Short mmCIF file of C-alpha atoms and ligand atoms in Angstrom, two decimals:
data_model
loop_
_atom_site.label_atom_id
_atom_site.label_comp_id
_atom_site.label_asym_id
_atom_site.label_seq_id
_atom_site.Cartn_x
_atom_site.Cartn_y
_atom_site.Cartn_z
CA UNK H 79 -0.19 0.15 -0.04
CA UNK H 80 2.87 2.22 1.17
CA UNK H 81 4.80 1.37 -2.28
CA UNK H 82 1.27 2.18 -4.25
CA UNK H 83 1.29 5.74 -2.81
CA UNK H 84 4.73 6.63 -3.23
CA UNK H 85 5.87 10.27 -4.58
CA UNK H 86 6.29 8.69 -7.99
CA UNK H 87 3.23 7.07 -8.37
CA UNK H 88 1.26 10.30 -6.96
CA UNK H 89 3.23 12.36 -9.28
CA UNK H 90 2.39 10.17 -12.35
CA UNK H 91 -1.37 10.64 -10.80
CA UNK H 92 -0.75 14.32 -10.64
CA UNK H 93 0.53 14.83 -14.23
CA UNK H 94 -3.06 12.79 -15.22
CA UNK H 95 -5.33 14.69 -12.97
CA UNK H 96 -3.51 17.68 -14.65
CA UNK H 97 -4.24 17.15 -18.03
CA UNK H 98 -7.67 16.26 -17.34
CA UNK H 99 -8.43 19.57 -14.97
CA UNK H 100 -6.50 21.56 -17.55
CA UNK H 101 -9.00 20.52 -20.38
CA UNK H 102 -12.22 20.25 -18.69
CA UNK H 103 -12.03 22.94 -15.85
CA UNK H 104 -9.52 25.65 -17.30
CA UNK H 105 -10.83 28.35 -14.97
CA UNK H 106 -9.97 26.04 -11.72
CA UNK H 107 -6.73 25.69 -13.35
CA UNK H 108 -5.96 28.92 -13.79
CA UNK H 109 -6.65 29.47 -9.75
CA UNK H 110 -4.35 26.85 -8.60
CA UNK H 111 -1.34 28.27 -10.69
CA UNK H 112 0.13 29.56 -7.71
CA UNK H 113 0.66 26.33 -6.32
CA UNK H 114 2.82 25.28 -9.12
CA UNK H 115 4.66 28.47 -8.98
CA UNK H 116 5.27 28.27 -5.51
CA UNK H 117 6.75 24.64 -6.09
CA UNK H 118 9.07 25.67 -8.81
CA UNK H 119 10.11 28.95 -6.75
CA UNK H 120 11.54 26.94 -3.98
CA UNK H 121 12.93 24.59 -6.28
CA UNK H 122 14.94 27.49 -7.93
CA UNK H 123 15.66 28.82 -4.81
CA UNK H 124 17.49 25.92 -3.59
CA UNK H 125 18.75 25.29 -6.96
CA UNK H 126 21.28 28.04 -7.02
CA UNK H 127 23.34 27.73 -4.27
CA UNK H 128 23.21 24.03 -4.41
CA UNK H 129 24.88 24.01 -7.81
CA UNK H 130 27.67 26.35 -6.29
CA UNK H 131 28.31 24.20 -3.01
CA UNK H 132 27.76 20.89 -4.74
CA UNK H 133 30.17 21.52 -7.57
CA UNK H 134 32.83 22.80 -5.04
CA UNK H 135 32.28 19.91 -2.81
CA UNK H 136 33.24 17.25 -5.45
CA UNK H 137 36.10 19.01 -6.39
CA UNK H 138 37.39 19.72 -3.26
CA UNK H 139 36.77 16.52 -1.86
CA UNK H 140 39.18 15.10 -4.36
CA UNK H 141 42.60 13.94 -3.65
CA UNK H 142 44.28 15.42 -6.34
CA UNK H 143 44.00 17.42 -9.35
CA UNK H 144 44.57 14.58 -11.72
CA UNK H 145 41.39 13.17 -10.36
CA UNK H 146 39.48 16.18 -11.47
CA UNK H 147 40.99 15.92 -15.19
CA UNK H 148 39.81 12.29 -15.11
CA UNK H 149 36.36 13.09 -14.15
CA UNK H 150 35.97 16.18 -15.92
CA UNK H 151 37.49 14.84 -19.39
CA UNK H 152 35.20 12.07 -19.19
CA UNK H 153 31.99 14.26 -18.37
CA UNK H 154 32.72 16.67 -21.20
CA UNK H 155 33.32 13.56 -23.61
CA UNK H 156 30.12 12.11 -22.79
CA UNK H 157 28.14 15.31 -23.16
CA UNK H 158 29.36 16.13 -26.62
CA UNK H 159 29.13 12.86 -28.17
CA UNK H 160 25.83 12.11 -26.91
CA UNK H 161 24.49 15.67 -27.73
CA UNK H 162 25.85 15.36 -31.28
CA UNK H 163 24.28 11.78 -31.43
CA UNK H 164 21.02 13.22 -30.70
CA UNK H 165 21.29 16.07 -33.11
CA UNK H 166 22.26 13.33 -35.74
CA UNK H 167 19.12 11.67 -35.09
CA UNK H 168 16.95 14.78 -35.15
CA UNK H 169 18.56 15.38 -38.79
CA UNK H 170 17.92 11.51 -39.75
CA UNK H 171 14.38 11.46 -39.00
CA UNK H 172 13.56 14.53 -40.36
CA UNK H 173 15.02 13.49 -43.72
CA UNK H 174 13.39 9.80 -43.35
CA UNK H 175 9.79 11.03 -42.51
CA UNK H 176 9.42 14.67 -43.39
CA UNK H 177 6.82 17.14 -42.43
CA UNK H 178 3.85 16.70 -44.35
CA UNK H 179 2.29 20.01 -45.18
CA UNK H 180 0.54 20.95 -41.89
CA UNK H 181 1.40 24.59 -40.91
CA UNK H 182 -0.14 27.12 -38.74
CA UNK H 183 1.59 30.51 -38.49
CA UNK H 184 1.15 32.57 -35.46
CA UNK H 185 2.96 36.12 -34.59
CA UNK H 186 4.71 37.01 -31.53
CA UNK H 187 8.41 35.94 -31.74
CA UNK H 188 9.89 39.57 -31.02
CA UNK H 189 10.62 38.49 -27.12
CA UNK H 190 12.66 35.69 -28.54
CA UNK H 191 14.31 37.83 -31.30
CA UNK H 192 15.62 40.60 -28.93
CA UNK H 193 17.61 37.96 -27.04
CA UNK H 194 19.66 36.64 -30.17
CA UNK H 195 22.37 34.41 -29.28
CA UNK H 196 25.95 34.41 -31.05
CA UNK H 197 29.21 32.78 -30.14
CA UNK H 198 30.46 35.90 -29.00
CA UNK H 199 27.67 36.47 -26.48
CA UNK H 200 28.02 32.94 -25.32
CA UNK H 201 31.69 33.24 -24.51
CA UNK H 202 30.75 36.39 -22.92
CA UNK H 203 28.35 34.82 -20.72
CA UNK H 204 30.96 32.40 -19.12
CA UNK H 205 32.89 35.06 -17.25
CA UNK H 206 31.47 36.50 -14.16
CA UNK H 207 32.69 40.27 -13.60
CA UNK H 208 30.42 40.25 -10.08
CA UNK H 209 29.79 36.62 -8.52
CA UNK H 210 27.28 38.03 -6.35
CA UNK H 211 25.24 39.29 -9.49
CA UNK H 212 25.86 36.01 -11.11
CA UNK H 213 23.57 34.39 -8.21
CA UNK H 214 21.19 37.20 -8.45
CA UNK H 215 20.67 36.65 -12.24
CA UNK H 216 21.10 32.94 -12.20
CA UNK H 217 23.62 32.75 -14.28
CA UNK H 218 24.63 29.14 -13.71
CA UNK H 219 27.48 28.90 -15.89
CA UNK H 220 29.42 31.61 -14.56
CA UNK H 221 28.40 30.08 -10.74
CA UNK H 222 29.95 26.84 -11.76
CA UNK H 223 32.95 28.16 -13.31
CA UNK H 224 33.69 30.50 -10.34
CA UNK H 225 33.03 27.41 -8.03
CA UNK H 226 35.34 25.27 -10.09
CA UNK H 227 38.15 27.99 -9.60
CA UNK H 228 37.62 28.51 -5.82
CA UNK H 229 37.45 24.39 -5.20
CA UNK H 230 40.65 23.83 -7.29
CA UNK H 231 42.31 26.89 -5.37
CA UNK H 232 40.95 25.40 -1.91
CA UNK H 233 42.85 22.08 -3.20
CA UNK H 234 45.99 23.98 -3.03
CA UNK H 235 45.67 25.31 0.40
CA UNK H 236 47.54 23.77 3.49
CA UNK H 237 45.76 20.72 4.98
CA UNK H 238 44.16 22.61 8.06
CA UNK H 239 42.63 25.45 6.10
CA UNK H 240 41.61 22.99 3.65
CA UNK H 241 39.54 21.08 5.92
CA UNK H 242 37.70 23.74 7.42
CA UNK H 243 36.63 25.13 4.21
CA UNK H 244 35.73 21.79 2.45
CA UNK H 245 34.14 20.39 5.87
CA UNK H 246 31.63 23.68 5.95
CA UNK H 247 30.69 23.27 2.21
CA UNK H 248 30.30 19.56 2.72
CA UNK H 249 28.04 20.14 5.59
CA UNK H 250 26.05 22.72 3.83
CA UNK H 251 25.52 21.00 0.69
CA UNK H 252 24.02 18.30 2.97
CA UNK H 253 21.83 20.62 4.37
CA UNK H 254 20.58 21.57 0.81
CA UNK H 255 20.01 18.14 0.13
CA UNK H 256 18.01 17.58 3.10
CA UNK H 257 15.87 20.48 2.14
CA UNK H 258 15.25 19.21 -1.19
CA UNK H 259 13.82 16.06 0.07
CA UNK H 260 11.20 18.04 2.01
CA UNK H 261 10.11 19.91 -1.38
CA UNK H 262 10.07 16.42 -3.28
CA UNK H 263 7.32 15.67 -0.66
CA UNK H 264 5.32 18.26 -2.21
CA UNK H 265 6.00 17.10 -6.04
CA UNK H 266 2.41 15.48 -6.91
CA UNK H 267 0.91 18.56 -5.92
CA UNK H 268 3.27 21.43 -7.77
CA UNK H 269 3.31 18.57 -10.65
CA UNK H 270 -0.63 18.80 -10.74
CA UNK H 271 -0.84 22.36 -10.87
CA UNK H 272 1.95 22.89 -13.43
CA UNK H 273 0.45 20.55 -16.11
CA UNK H 274 -3.32 21.56 -15.22
CA UNK H 275 -2.04 25.52 -16.39
CA UNK H 276 0.13 24.66 -19.20
CA UNK H 277 -3.00 22.69 -20.61
CA UNK H 278 -5.37 25.01 -19.91
CA UNK H 279 -3.32 28.00 -21.08
CA UNK H 280 -2.34 26.55 -24.44
CA UNK H 281 -5.09 23.86 -25.04
CA UNK H 282 -4.33 20.75 -26.64
CA UNK H 283 -5.62 21.94 -29.84
CA UNK H 284 -2.46 24.02 -30.60
CA UNK H 285 -0.64 20.78 -30.86
CA UNK H 286 -2.86 19.85 -33.28
CA UNK H 287 -2.26 22.16 -36.12
CA UNK H 288 1.29 21.43 -36.00
CA UNK H 289 1.14 17.87 -35.33
CA UNK H 290 3.54 16.89 -38.02
CA UNK H 291 6.50 18.92 -36.32
CA UNK H 292 5.30 17.52 -33.00
CA UNK H 293 5.60 14.02 -34.22
CA UNK H 294 8.96 14.29 -35.54
CA UNK H 295 10.29 15.96 -32.68
CA UNK H 296 8.60 13.04 -30.19
CA UNK H 297 10.03 10.33 -32.46
CA UNK H 298 13.33 11.80 -32.48
CA UNK H 299 13.49 12.33 -28.96
CA UNK H 300 11.93 8.51 -28.32
CA UNK H 301 14.84 7.14 -30.37
CA UNK H 302 17.24 9.30 -28.64
CA UNK H 303 16.31 8.38 -25.10
CA UNK H 304 15.36 4.72 -25.33
CA UNK H 305 17.60 3.53 -28.35
CA UNK H 306 20.65 5.77 -28.29
CA UNK H 307 20.98 6.40 -24.56
CA UNK H 308 19.37 2.95 -23.62
CA UNK H 309 22.11 1.32 -25.51
CA UNK H 310 25.11 3.59 -23.92
CA UNK H 311 23.72 2.96 -20.79
CA UNK H 312 23.65 -0.56 -20.94
CA UNK H 313 27.08 -0.74 -22.87
CA UNK H 314 29.09 1.74 -21.12
CA UNK H 315 27.20 1.80 -17.74
CA UNK H 316 26.55 -1.88 -17.57
CA UNK H 317 23.04 -0.73 -16.06
CA UNK H 318 19.65 -1.91 -17.30
CA UNK H 319 18.23 1.18 -18.61
CA UNK H 320 14.54 0.26 -18.11
CA UNK H 321 15.75 -0.58 -13.99
CA UNK H 322 17.59 2.44 -14.35
CA UNK H 323 14.78 4.66 -15.60
CA UNK H 324 12.17 3.46 -12.78
CA UNK H 325 14.67 4.26 -10.03
CA UNK H 326 15.42 7.82 -11.49
CA UNK H 327 12.06 8.34 -12.65
CA UNK H 328 11.22 11.00 -10.51
CA UNK H 329 13.54 13.60 -11.29
CA UNK H 330 12.34 12.79 -15.06
CA UNK H 331 8.81 13.78 -14.02
CA UNK H 332 9.74 16.94 -12.11
CA UNK H 333 11.80 17.76 -15.61
CA UNK H 334 8.57 17.09 -17.22
CA UNK H 335 6.45 19.35 -15.52
CA UNK H 336 8.86 22.23 -14.74
CA UNK H 337 10.52 22.35 -17.99
CA UNK H 338 13.60 23.10 -16.01
CA UNK H 339 16.83 21.14 -15.69
CA UNK H 340 18.17 23.54 -13.09
CA UNK H 341 15.00 23.34 -10.90
CA UNK H 342 14.94 19.75 -11.40
CA UNK H 343 18.45 19.57 -9.78
CA UNK H 344 17.71 18.86 -6.34
CA UNK H 345 15.92 16.14 -7.22
CA UNK H 346 18.10 14.66 -9.67
CA UNK H 347 20.97 14.83 -7.30
CA UNK H 348 18.67 13.07 -4.80
CA UNK H 349 17.60 10.12 -6.62
CA UNK H 350 21.09 9.73 -8.04
CA UNK H 351 22.81 9.31 -4.61
CA UNK H 352 20.20 7.70 -2.77
CA UNK H 353 17.95 5.13 -5.30
CA UNK H 354 21.15 4.77 -8.11
CA UNK H 355 23.76 4.49 -5.67
CA UNK H 356 26.08 6.85 -7.71
CA UNK H 357 29.08 8.35 -5.67
CA UNK H 358 28.29 11.61 -3.85
CA UNK H 359 31.21 13.16 -5.61
CA UNK H 360 30.39 11.83 -9.03
CA UNK H 361 26.67 13.08 -9.08
CA UNK H 362 27.94 16.76 -7.18
CA UNK H 363 30.10 17.31 -10.32
CA UNK H 364 28.60 15.62 -13.46
CA UNK H 365 24.84 16.56 -12.61
CA UNK H 366 24.96 20.25 -11.67
CA UNK H 367 27.46 20.43 -14.81
CA UNK H 368 25.29 18.59 -17.06
CA UNK H 369 22.04 20.16 -16.19
CA UNK H 370 23.81 23.41 -17.53
CA UNK H 371 25.50 22.43 -20.57
CA UNK H 372 24.47 18.57 -21.38
CA UNK H 373 21.00 18.94 -23.48
CA UNK H 374 20.44 16.36 -25.69
CA UNK H 375 16.55 17.06 -25.93
CA UNK H 376 17.35 20.76 -26.60
CA UNK H 377 19.71 19.95 -29.41
CA UNK H 378 17.59 17.55 -31.10
CA UNK H 379 14.89 19.66 -31.07
CA UNK H 380 16.47 22.73 -32.30
CA UNK H 381 17.89 20.76 -35.17
CA UNK H 382 14.24 19.81 -36.26
CA UNK H 383 12.65 23.04 -35.50
CA UNK H 384 15.13 24.51 -37.86
CA UNK H 385 14.46 22.18 -40.66
CA UNK H 386 10.96 22.52 -39.92
CA UNK H 387 10.85 26.39 -40.45
CA UNK H 388 12.65 25.86 -43.65
CA UNK H 389 10.46 23.58 -44.84
CA UNK H 390 7.53 26.04 -44.11
CA UNK H 391 9.50 28.94 -46.02
CA UNK H 392 9.88 26.84 -48.96
CA UNK H 393 13.51 27.21 -48.22
CA UNK H 394 15.85 23.75 -49.41
CA UNK H 395 18.57 22.81 -47.22
CA UNK H 396 21.63 21.35 -48.82
CA UNK H 397 23.62 18.69 -47.29
CA UNK H 398 26.28 21.43 -46.40
CA UNK H 399 23.61 23.35 -44.69
CA UNK H 400 22.65 20.74 -42.77
CA UNK H 401 26.19 20.23 -41.23
CA UNK H 402 26.02 23.61 -40.04
CA UNK H 403 22.55 22.72 -38.25
CA UNK H 404 24.27 19.72 -36.92
CA UNK H 405 27.34 22.00 -35.43
CA UNK H 406 25.38 25.19 -34.37
CA UNK H 407 22.45 22.69 -32.66
CA UNK H 408 25.09 21.27 -30.61
CA UNK H 409 26.54 24.45 -29.61
CA UNK H 410 23.40 26.28 -29.18
CA UNK H 411 22.12 23.41 -26.70
CA UNK H 412 25.32 23.51 -24.36
CA UNK H 413 24.58 27.83 -24.28
CA UNK H 414 20.77 26.98 -23.41
CA UNK H 415 20.25 27.45 -19.45
CA UNK H 416 18.33 24.98 -17.74
CA UNK H 417 15.24 26.99 -17.39
CA UNK H 418 11.81 26.87 -19.30
CA UNK H 419 12.16 27.58 -23.00
CA UNK H 420 15.71 28.52 -23.02
CA UNK H 421 16.03 26.11 -26.19
CA UNK H 422 13.87 28.61 -28.26
CA UNK H 423 16.35 31.56 -27.35
CA UNK H 424 19.66 29.84 -28.36
CA UNK H 425 18.08 28.38 -31.40
CA UNK H 426 18.56 31.88 -32.97
CA UNK H 427 21.99 31.05 -33.55
CA UNK H 428 21.15 27.77 -35.59
CA UNK H 429 18.81 30.01 -37.60
CA UNK H 430 21.38 32.69 -38.29
CA UNK H 431 24.02 30.09 -39.44
CA UNK H 432 22.02 29.08 -41.99
CA UNK H 433 20.20 32.32 -43.08
CA UNK H 434 16.37 31.43 -41.83
CA UNK H 435 14.16 34.24 -41.22
CA UNK H 436 14.15 34.62 -37.08
CA UNK H 437 10.32 35.58 -37.40
CA UNK H 438 10.29 31.34 -38.30
CA UNK H 439 10.28 31.18 -34.69
CA UNK H 440 6.68 32.07 -34.38
CA UNK H 441 5.92 29.34 -36.42
CA UNK H 442 6.56 27.02 -33.58
CA UNK H 443 5.77 29.09 -30.61
CA UNK H 444 2.48 27.75 -29.81
CA UNK H 445 3.86 24.05 -29.15
CA UNK H 446 6.86 25.06 -27.59
CA UNK H 447 5.85 24.68 -24.06
CA UNK H 448 4.79 21.08 -24.77
CA UNK H 449 7.81 19.92 -26.34
CA UNK H 450 9.81 21.99 -23.79
CA UNK H 451 8.64 19.33 -21.30
CA UNK H 452 9.43 16.40 -23.08
CA UNK H 453 12.74 17.80 -24.34
CA UNK H 454 13.62 18.97 -20.68
CA UNK H 455 13.13 15.25 -19.43
CA UNK H 456 15.46 13.97 -22.06
CA UNK H 457 18.16 16.40 -20.92
CA UNK H 458 17.40 15.20 -17.45
CA UNK H 459 17.78 11.57 -18.50
CA UNK H 460 21.19 12.03 -20.63
CA UNK H 461 22.65 13.91 -17.27
CA UNK H 462 21.76 10.94 -15.03
CA UNK H 463 22.69 8.22 -17.61
CA UNK H 464 26.19 9.88 -17.93
CA UNK H 465 26.52 10.06 -14.22
CA UNK H 466 25.87 6.51 -13.57
CA UNK H 467 28.68 5.92 -16.68
CA UNK H 468 31.26 8.26 -15.13
CA UNK H 469 30.59 6.83 -11.46
CA UNK H 470 31.81 3.33 -13.01
CA UNK H 471 35.16 4.56 -14.44
CA UNK H 472 35.83 7.01 -11.24
CA UNK H 473 37.41 5.05 -8.48
N1 LIG P 604 13.81 23.63 -20.63
C1 LIG P 604 14.94 23.25 -21.07
C2 LIG P 604 15.95 22.78 -19.85
O1 LIG P 604 15.93 23.23 -18.95
C3 LIG P 604 16.03 23.88 -21.84
C4 LIG P 604 15.22 24.12 -23.17
O2 LIG P 604 15.26 23.47 -24.01
O3 LIG P 604 14.37 25.34 -23.33
O4 LIG P 604 16.54 21.58 -20.03
#
């Protein structure tokens, strides 16, 4: 009975009820939106300091710099290879299935266009000029970079000082995880409210007009999650992907409903260490970094979206242009923050690279929130598999 009413199962029920309430009782869904917002806010409140502390602890607790190189190199290799594989899968699926001819153009892409993403702005965004400002503005990459530097510096301190600093941060890290556990018990309610609101606000009908595009993205994501990542998990992580999925599903459900890898981080860390048995130092390093730069779902979706918009505008994409999409979508996904709709903004890089009109983003806006839910779950799934694999190779 207790198992039946586990948080994971209640969360699934929350999603189903959310869809029903959002569809049949939209007014009520709007009325309870504040519950989901509160849930998301508290997750975000924990996520930012947690990212700082957990990256710090995972590095400062290493015995040497070579350990860091070992883990860092493997993590980066995993992130890039799987992201590239995701984009490749997206492009192949588009070439095989195509989009048919369903189209519905909406206006309102000004917001996105205002924040055009370029390689220069990306590099600039990595370097903090005021670390407190980075915290206030939630600039996760800057926070991670600063945390890595500070932790590496700590490794060079004399033993007594090093122990004081790392001991304090380690305790703080545990306290944050404890806090996260309390918040996790509210997941079913938060998820119910968030899903109900999205369905009430966007309506399931919008999906229908763009269904060809939605289907291609979903098929691509499915293939990547089940086959690509599943096989990688089995071969390199020596883990049965289905069983692993059951262990970590709580994090995937939270990712689905919050559309934010960063907000999901407290939950991912918890399931990785408590349920999947991943070492704390590995989870503390691989997951925060992954939540920020490893986005397989986003990368795949950006490549498909660019090809879809080209299709709508009647632009033929040559093989060379598809290669450019492949490269830029991989990079754009790295640059996307782990927050809702971040992928929509960094997609401007892909559009600019192949000369697609930025207004084209308006075409896919209507279904973006739905696809964000799915791609964020895949982003987090990729992070969790990465953690499992790297855990196996790190002593
Ligand atoms: N919402 C995604 C995430 O947080 C990013 C995106 O694709 O918009 O992982």
